[in-house]
Coordinates of N, CA, C and O in Angstrom, one line a residue:
M1 N 0.8 2.1 14.3 CA 0.4 3.2 15.1 C -0.6 4.1 14.3 O -0.5 4.2 13.1
N2 N -1.5 4.6 15.1 CA -2.5 5.5 14.5 C -2.0 6.9 14.5 O -0.9 7.2 15.0
T3 N -2.7 7.8 13.9 CA -2.2 9.2 13.7 C -1.9 9.9 15.0 O -0.9 10.6 15.2
Y4 N -2.8 9.7 16.0 CA -2.6 10.2 17.4 C -1.2 9.7 18.0 O -0.4 10.5 18.5
Q5 N -1.0 8.4 17.9 CA 0.3 7.8 18.4 C 1.5 8.4 17.6 O 2.5 8.7 18.2
N6 N 1.3 8.5 16.3 CA 2.4 9.0 15.5 C 2.8 10.5 15.8 O 3.9 10.8 15.9
L7 N 1.7 11.2 16.1 CA 1.9 12.6 16.5 C 2.6 12.7 17.9 O 3.6 13.5 18.1
L8 N 2.1 11.9 18.8 CA 2.8 11.9 20.1 C 4.2 11.4 20.0 O 5.1 11.9 20.7
N9 N 4.5 10.5 19.2 CA 5.8 10.0 19.0 C 6.7 11.1 18.5 O 7.8 11.3 19.0
L10 N 6.2 11.8 17.5 CA 7.0 13.0 17.0 C 7.3 14.0 18.0 O 8.4 14.5 18.2
I11 N 6.2 14.4 18.8 CA 6.4 15.3 19.9 C 7.4 14.8 20.9 O 8.3 15.5 21.4
G12 N 7.3 13.5 21.2 CA 8.3 12.9 22.2 C 9.7 13.0 21.7 O 10.6 13.3 22.4
R13 N 9.9 12.7 20.4 CA 11.3 12.8 19.8 C 11.8 14.2 19.9 O 13.0 14.4 20.2
V14 N 11.0 15.2 19.6 CA 11.4 16.6 19.7 C 11.8 16.9 21.1 O 12.8 17.6 21.3
L15 N 10.9 16.5 22.0 CA 11.2 16.9 23.4 C 12.5 16.2 24.0 O 13.3 16.9 24.7
V16 N 12.7 15.0 23.6 CA 14.0 14.3 24.0 C 15.2 15.1 23.4 O 16.2 15.3 24.1
A17 N 15.0 15.5 22.1 CA 16.1 16.2 21.5 C 16.4 17.5 22.1 O 17.6 18.0 22.1
T18 N 15.4 18.1 22.8 CA 15.6 19.4 23.4 C 16.5 19.3 24.6 O 17.1 20.3 25.1
L19 N 16.7 18.1 25.1 CA 17.7 17.9 26.2 C 19.1 17.8 25.7 O 20.0 18.4 26.2
F20 N 19.3 17.0 24.7 CA 20.6 16.6 24.2 C 21.2 17.6 23.2 O 22.4 17.9 23.3
L21 N 20.4 18.2 22.3 CA 21.0 19.1 21.3 C 21.7 20.4 22.0 O 22.8 20.7 21.7
P22 N 21.0 21.1 22.8 CA 21.6 22.3 23.5 C 22.9 21.9 24.3 O 23.8 22.6 24.3
A23 N 22.8 20.7 24.9 CA 23.9 20.2 25.7 C 25.1 20.0 24.8 O 26.3 20.3 25.2
G24 N 24.9 19.3 23.7 CA 26.0 19.1 22.8 C 26.6 20.4 22.2 O 27.8 20.5 22.1
L25 N 25.7 21.3 21.8 CA 26.2 22.6 21.3 C 27.0 23.4 22.3 O 28.0 24.0 22.0
A26 N 26.5 23.3 23.6 CA 27.2 24.0 24.7 C 28.6 23.4 24.9 O 29.6 24.1 25.1
K27 N 28.7 22.1 24.8 CA 30.0 21.4 24.9 C 30.9 21.8 23.8 O 32.1 22.0 24.0
L28 N 30.4 21.9 22.6 CA 31.2 22.3 21.4 C 31.7 23.7 21.6 O 32.8 24.0 21.3
A29 N 30.8 24.6 22.0 CA 31.2 26.0 22.2 C 32.2 26.2 23.3 O 33.1 27.1 23.3
G30 N 32.1 25.4 24.4 CA 33.0 25.5 25.5 C 33.9 24.3 25.6 O 34.1 23.7 26.6
F31 N 34.5 23.9 24.4 CA 35.3 22.7 24.3 C 36.4 22.6 25.4 O 36.5 21.6 26.1
E32 N 37.2 23.6 25.5 CA 38.4 23.5 26.4 C 37.9 23.4 27.9 O 38.5 22.6 28.6
G33 N 36.9 24.1 28.2 CA 36.4 24.0 29.6 C 35.8 22.7 29.9 O 35.9 22.2 31.0
T34 N 35.1 22.1 28.9 CA 34.5 20.8 29.1 C 35.5 19.7 29.2 O 35.3 18.8 30.0
I35 N 36.6 19.9 28.5 CA 37.7 18.9 28.6 C 38.2 18.9 30.1 O 38.4 17.8 30.7
A36 N 38.4 20.1 30.6 CA 38.8 20.2 32.0 C 37.8 19.6 33.0 O 38.2 18.9 33.9
Y37 N 36.5 19.8 32.7 CA 35.5 19.3 33.5 C 35.5 17.7 33.5 O 35.4 17.1 34.5
F38 N 35.6 17.2 32.3 CA 35.6 15.7 32.1 C 36.9 15.2 32.8 O 36.8 14.1 33.5
A39 N 38.0 15.8 32.7 CA 39.2 15.4 33.4 C 39.0 15.4 34.9 O 39.4 14.5 35.6
S40 N 38.3 16.4 35.4 CA 38.1 16.5 36.9 C 37.1 15.4 37.4 O 37.2 15.0 38.5
L41 N 36.3 14.8 36.5 CA 35.5 13.7 36.8 C 36.2 12.4 36.8 O 35.7 11.3 37.1
G42 N 37.5 12.4 36.3 CA 38.3 11.2 36.2 C 37.9 10.4 34.9 O 38.3 9.2 34.8
I43 N 37.3 11.0 33.9 CA 37.0 10.4 32.7 C 38.3 10.1 31.9 O 39.0 11.1 31.7
P44 N 38.6 8.9 31.6 CA 39.8 8.6 30.8 C 39.7 9.2 29.4 O 38.6 9.3 28.8
A45 N 40.8 9.6 28.8 CA 40.9 10.2 27.5 C 39.8 11.3 27.3 O 38.9 11.1 26.5
P46 N 39.8 12.4 28.1 CA 38.7 13.3 28.1 C 38.5 14.0 26.7 O 37.4 14.3 26.4
V47 N 39.5 14.1 25.9 CA 39.3 14.7 24.6 C 38.5 13.8 23.7 O 37.5 14.2 23.1
F48 N 38.9 12.5 23.7 CA 38.1 11.5 22.9 C 36.7 11.4 23.5 O 35.7 11.4 22.7
A49 N 36.6 11.4 24.8 CA 35.2 11.3 25.4 C 34.4 12.5 25.1 O 33.2 12.3 24.8
L50 N 35.0 13.6 25.0 CA 34.2 14.8 24.7 C 33.8 14.8 23.2 O 32.6 15.1 22.9
V51 N 34.7 14.5 22.3 CA 34.3 14.4 20.9 C 33.2 13.4 20.7 O 32.2 13.6 20.0
A52 N 33.3 12.2 21.4 CA 32.2 11.2 21.3 C 30.9 11.7 21.8 O 29.8 11.5 21.2
T53 N 31.0 12.4 22.9 CA 29.8 13.0 23.6 C 29.1 14.0 22.7 O 27.9 14.0 22.5
I54 N 29.9 14.9 22.0 CA 29.3 15.9 21.1 C 28.7 15.2 19.9 O 27.6 15.6 19.5
I55 N 29.3 14.2 19.4 CA 28.7 13.5 18.2 C 27.4 12.8 18.6 O 26.4 12.9 17.9
I56 N 27.4 12.2 19.8 CA 26.2 11.5 20.3 C 25.1 12.5 20.6 O 23.9 12.3 20.1
E57 N 25.4 13.6 21.3 CA 24.4 14.5 21.6 C 23.8 15.3 20.4 O 22.6 15.5 20.3
I58 N 24.7 15.8 19.6 CA 24.2 16.6 18.4 C 23.7 15.6 17.3 O 22.6 15.8 16.8
G59 N 24.5 14.7 16.9 CA 24.1 13.7 15.9 C 22.9 12.9 16.3 O 22.0 12.8 15.5
G60 N 22.9 12.4 17.5 CA 21.7 11.7 18.0 C 20.5 12.5 18.0 O 19.4 12.0 17.6
S61 N 20.6 13.8 18.5 CA 19.4 14.6 18.5 C 18.9 14.9 17.1 O 17.6 14.8 16.9
I62 N 19.7 15.1 16.2 CA 19.3 15.4 14.8 C 18.6 14.1 14.2 O 17.5 14.2 13.6
A63 N 19.2 13.0 14.5 CA 18.6 11.7 14.0 C 17.3 11.5 14.6 O 16.3 11.0 14.0
L64 N 17.1 11.8 15.9 CA 15.8 11.6 16.6 C 14.8 12.6 16.0 O 13.6 12.3 15.8
L65 N 15.2 13.8 15.8 CA 14.3 14.9 15.3 C 13.7 14.4 13.9 O 12.5 14.6 13.7
V66 N 14.6 13.9 13.1 CA 14.1 13.6 11.7 C 13.6 12.1 11.7 O 13.0 11.7 10.7
G67 N 13.8 11.4 12.8 CA 13.4 10.0 12.8 C 14.2 9.1 11.9 O 13.7 8.3 11.1
Y68 N 15.5 9.2 12.0 CA 16.4 8.4 11.2 C 17.1 7.3 12.0 O 17.8 7.6 13.0
K69 N 16.9 6.0 11.7 CA 17.5 4.9 12.4 C 17.2 5.1 13.9 O 18.0 4.9 14.8
T70 N 16.0 5.4 14.2 CA 15.5 5.8 15.5 C 15.8 4.7 16.6 O 16.2 4.9 17.7
R71 N 15.5 3.4 16.2 CA 15.6 2.3 17.2 C 17.1 2.2 17.6 O 17.4 2.1 18.8
V72 N 18.0 2.2 16.7 CA 19.4 2.1 17.0 C 19.9 3.4 17.7 O 20.6 3.2 18.7
V73 N 19.6 4.5 17.2 CA 20.0 5.8 17.8 C 19.5 5.9 19.3 O 20.3 6.2 20.2
A74 N 18.2 5.6 19.5 CA 17.7 5.7 20.8 C 18.3 4.7 21.8 O 18.6 5.0 22.9
S75 N 18.6 3.5 21.3 CA 19.3 2.5 22.1 C 20.7 3.0 22.5 O 21.1 2.9 23.7
L76 N 21.5 3.5 21.5 CA 22.8 4.1 21.8 C 22.7 5.3 22.8 O 23.6 5.4 23.7
M77 N 21.8 6.1 22.6 CA 21.6 7.3 23.5 C 21.2 6.9 24.9 O 21.6 7.5 25.8
A78 N 20.5 5.8 25.0 CA 20.1 5.3 26.3 C 21.4 4.8 27.0 O 21.5 5.1 28.2
L79 N 22.2 4.1 26.3 CA 23.5 3.6 26.9 C 24.4 4.8 27.3 O 25.0 4.8 28.4
F80 N 24.4 5.8 26.4 CA 25.2 7.0 26.7 C 24.7 7.7 27.9 O 25.4 8.2 28.8
T81 N 23.4 7.8 28.0 CA 22.7 8.5 29.2 C 23.0 7.7 30.5 O 23.2 8.4 31.5
L82 N 23.0 6.4 30.4 CA 23.4 5.7 31.6 C 24.9 6.0 32.0 O 25.1 6.2 33.2
A83 N 25.8 6.0 31.1 CA 27.2 6.3 31.3 C 27.3 7.7 31.9 O 28.0 8.0 32.9
A84 N 26.5 8.7 31.3 CA 26.6 10.1 31.8 C 26.0 10.1 33.2 O 26.6 10.9 34.1
A85 N 25.0 9.4 33.5 CA 24.4 9.4 34.9 C 25.5 8.9 35.9 O 25.6 9.5 37.0
I86 N 26.1 7.8 35.6 CA 27.1 7.2 36.5 C 28.3 8.1 36.7 O 28.8 8.3 37.8
T87 N 28.8 8.6 35.6 CA 30.1 9.4 35.7 C 29.8 10.9 36.1 O 30.6 11.4 36.8
G88 N 28.7 11.4 35.6 CA 28.5 12.9 35.9 C 27.6 13.2 37.1 O 27.6 14.3 37.6
H89 N 26.9 12.2 37.6 CA 25.9 12.5 38.6 C 26.0 11.4 39.7 O 25.0 10.9 40.2
A90 N 27.2 11.1 40.1 CA 27.4 10.0 41.1 C 27.1 10.6 42.5 O 27.9 10.9 43.3
F91 N 25.8 10.6 42.8 CA 25.3 11.2 44.1 C 25.9 10.4 45.3 O 26.0 11.0 46.4
W92 N 26.1 9.1 45.1 CA 26.7 8.3 46.2 C 28.1 8.7 46.6 O 28.5 8.4 47.7
A93 N 28.8 9.4 45.7 CA 30.1 9.9 46.0 C 30.2 11.4 46.2 O 31.3 11.9 46.4
A94 N 29.1 12.1 46.1 CA 29.1 13.5 46.1 C 29.2 14.0 47.6 O 28.7 13.3 48.5
P95 N 29.7 15.2 47.7 CA 29.7 15.8 49.1 C 28.2 16.0 49.5 O 27.3 16.1 48.7
V96 N 28.0 16.0 50.8 CA 26.7 16.0 51.4 C 25.9 17.2 50.8 O 24.7 17.1 50.5
D97 N 26.5 18.4 50.7 CA 25.8 19.6 50.2 C 25.4 19.5 48.7 O 24.6 20.3 48.2
A98 N 26.0 18.6 48.0 CA 25.8 18.4 46.5 C 25.0 17.2 46.2 O 24.6 17.0 45.1
A99 N 24.8 16.3 47.2 CA 24.3 15.0 46.9 C 22.8 15.0 46.4 O 22.5 14.3 45.5
F100 N 22.0 15.9 47.0 CA 20.6 16.0 46.6 C 20.5 16.3 45.1 O 19.7 15.7 44.4
I101 N 21.2 17.4 44.7 CA 21.1 17.8 43.3 C 21.6 16.7 42.4 O 21.1 16.4 41.3
A102 N 22.8 16.1 42.7 CA 23.3 15.0 41.9 C 22.4 13.9 41.8 O 22.2 13.2 40.8
Q103 N 21.6 13.6 42.9 CA 20.7 12.5 42.9 C 19.5 12.8 42.0 O 19.0 12.0 41.2
L104 N 19.0 14.0 42.0 CA 18.0 14.5 41.1 C 18.4 14.3 39.6 O 17.6 13.8 38.8
L105 N 19.6 14.8 39.3 CA 20.1 14.7 38.0 C 20.3 13.2 37.6 O 20.1 12.9 36.4
F106 N 20.8 12.4 38.5 CA 21.0 11.0 38.2 C 19.7 10.4 37.8 O 19.6 9.7 36.7
F107 N 18.6 10.6 38.6 CA 17.3 10.0 38.3 C 16.6 10.6 37.1 O 15.8 10.0 36.4
K108 N 16.9 11.9 36.8 CA 16.4 12.5 35.6 C 17.0 11.7 34.4 O 16.3 11.4 33.5
N109 N 18.3 11.4 34.4 CA 18.9 10.6 33.4 C 18.3 9.3 33.3 O 18.0 8.8 32.1
I110 N 18.0 8.6 34.4 CA 17.3 7.3 34.3 C 16.0 7.4 33.7 O 15.6 6.6 32.9
A111 N 15.2 8.5 34.0 CA 13.9 8.7 33.4 C 14.0 8.9 31.9 O 13.2 8.4 31.1
V112 N 15.0 9.7 31.5 CA 15.3 10.0 30.0 C 15.6 8.7 29.3 O 15.1 8.4 28.2
M113 N 16.4 7.8 30.0 CA 16.7 6.5 29.4 C 15.4 5.7 29.2 O 15.2 5.1 28.2
G114 N 14.4 5.9 30.1 CA 13.1 5.2 29.9 C 12.4 5.7 28.6 O 12.0 4.9 27.8
G115 N 12.4 7.0 28.4 CA 11.9 7.5 27.1 C 12.6 7.0 25.9 O 12.0 6.7 24.9
L116 N 13.9 7.0 26.0 CA 14.7 6.5 24.9 C 14.5 5.0 24.6 O 14.4 4.6 23.4
L117 N 14.3 4.2 25.6 CA 14.0 2.8 25.4 C 12.6 2.6 24.8 O 12.5 1.7 24.0
I118 N 11.7 3.4 25.2 CA 10.4 3.3 24.6 C 10.5 3.7 23.1 O 9.9 3.0 22.2
L119 N 11.3 4.7 22.7 CA 11.5 5.0 21.3 C 12.2 3.9 20.6 O 11.9 3.5 19.5
A120 N 13.2 3.3 21.3 CA 13.9 2.1 20.7 C 12.9 1.0 20.4 O 13.0 0.3 19.4
S121 N 11.9 0.8 21.3 CA 10.9 -0.2 21.1 C 9.9 0.1 20.1 O 9.6 -0.7 19.2
A122 N 9.4 1.3 20.1 CA 8.3 1.7 19.2 C 8.7 2.2 17.8 O 8.0 2.1 16.9
G123 N 10.0 2.6 17.7 CA 10.4 3.2 16.5 C 10.0 4.7 16.3 O 9.3 5.2 17.3
A124 N 10.2 5.3 15.2 CA 10.0 6.7 15.0 C 8.5 7.0 14.6 O 8.1 8.1 14.8
G125 N 7.8 6.1 14.2 CA 6.4 6.3 13.7 C 6.4 6.8 12.3 O 7.4 6.9 11.6
K126 N 5.2 7.2 11.9 CA 4.9 7.6 10.5 C 5.6 8.9 10.1 O 6.0 9.1 9.0
F127 N 5.7 9.8 11.0 CA 6.2 11.2 10.7 C 7.7 11.2 10.9 O 8.3 11.9 11.8
S128 N 8.4 10.5 10.0 CA 9.9 10.3 10.2 C 10.5 9.8 8.9 O 9.8 9.3 8.0
I129 N 11.8 9.9 8.8 CA 12.5 9.2 7.7 C 12.3 7.7 7.7 O 12.0 7.1 6.7
D130 N 12.4 7.1 8.9 CA 12.1 5.7 9.0 C 10.7 5.3 8.6 O 10.5 4.3 7.9
G131 N 9.7 6.2 8.9 CA 8.4 5.9 8.5 C 8.2 6.0 7.0 O 7.4 5.3 6.4
L132 N 8.9 7.0 6.4 CA 8.8 7.1 4.9 C 9.4 5.9 4.2 O 8.8 5.4 3.3
K133 N 10.5 5.4 4.8 CA 11.1 4.2 4.2 C 10.2 3.0 4.3 O 10.1 2.2 3.4
A134 N 9.6 2.9 5.5 CA 8.7 1.7 5.7 C 7.5 1.7 4.9 O 6.9 0.6 4.5
S135 N 7.0 2.9 4.5 CA 5.8 2.9 3.6 C 6.0 2.7 2.2 O 5.1 2.6 1.4
K136 N 7.3 2.6 1.8 CA 7.6 2.4 0.3 C 7.5 0.9 0.0 O 7.6 0.0 0.7

């Protein structure tokens, strides 16, 4: 990657993290309410699912920000995002008055998956922990 590509990669990692990090922090702050929400979605073991979600959203965001194990983290976050789209934004099962918003959020998640898969393919670039390790 050239400097321009490395800079865009860094900006992309920061932007992807701006979606997941605040979401994870909000779930942590509203733990009990989020458990109830997960249970209302029919998610099995909502406490376990919430803890895993918080770890993925906060830990994954930090890993992406600093570019640590980016290919693996981005791949895992893409799978997580697919699961979140299916369980949290099931527009095909939503009431008519909520289907449009659920569909927008579902396809937003699909687009985010695209960015994560590009990161999984390209890696973190030069401006990252992964890039520092590769240059040694």
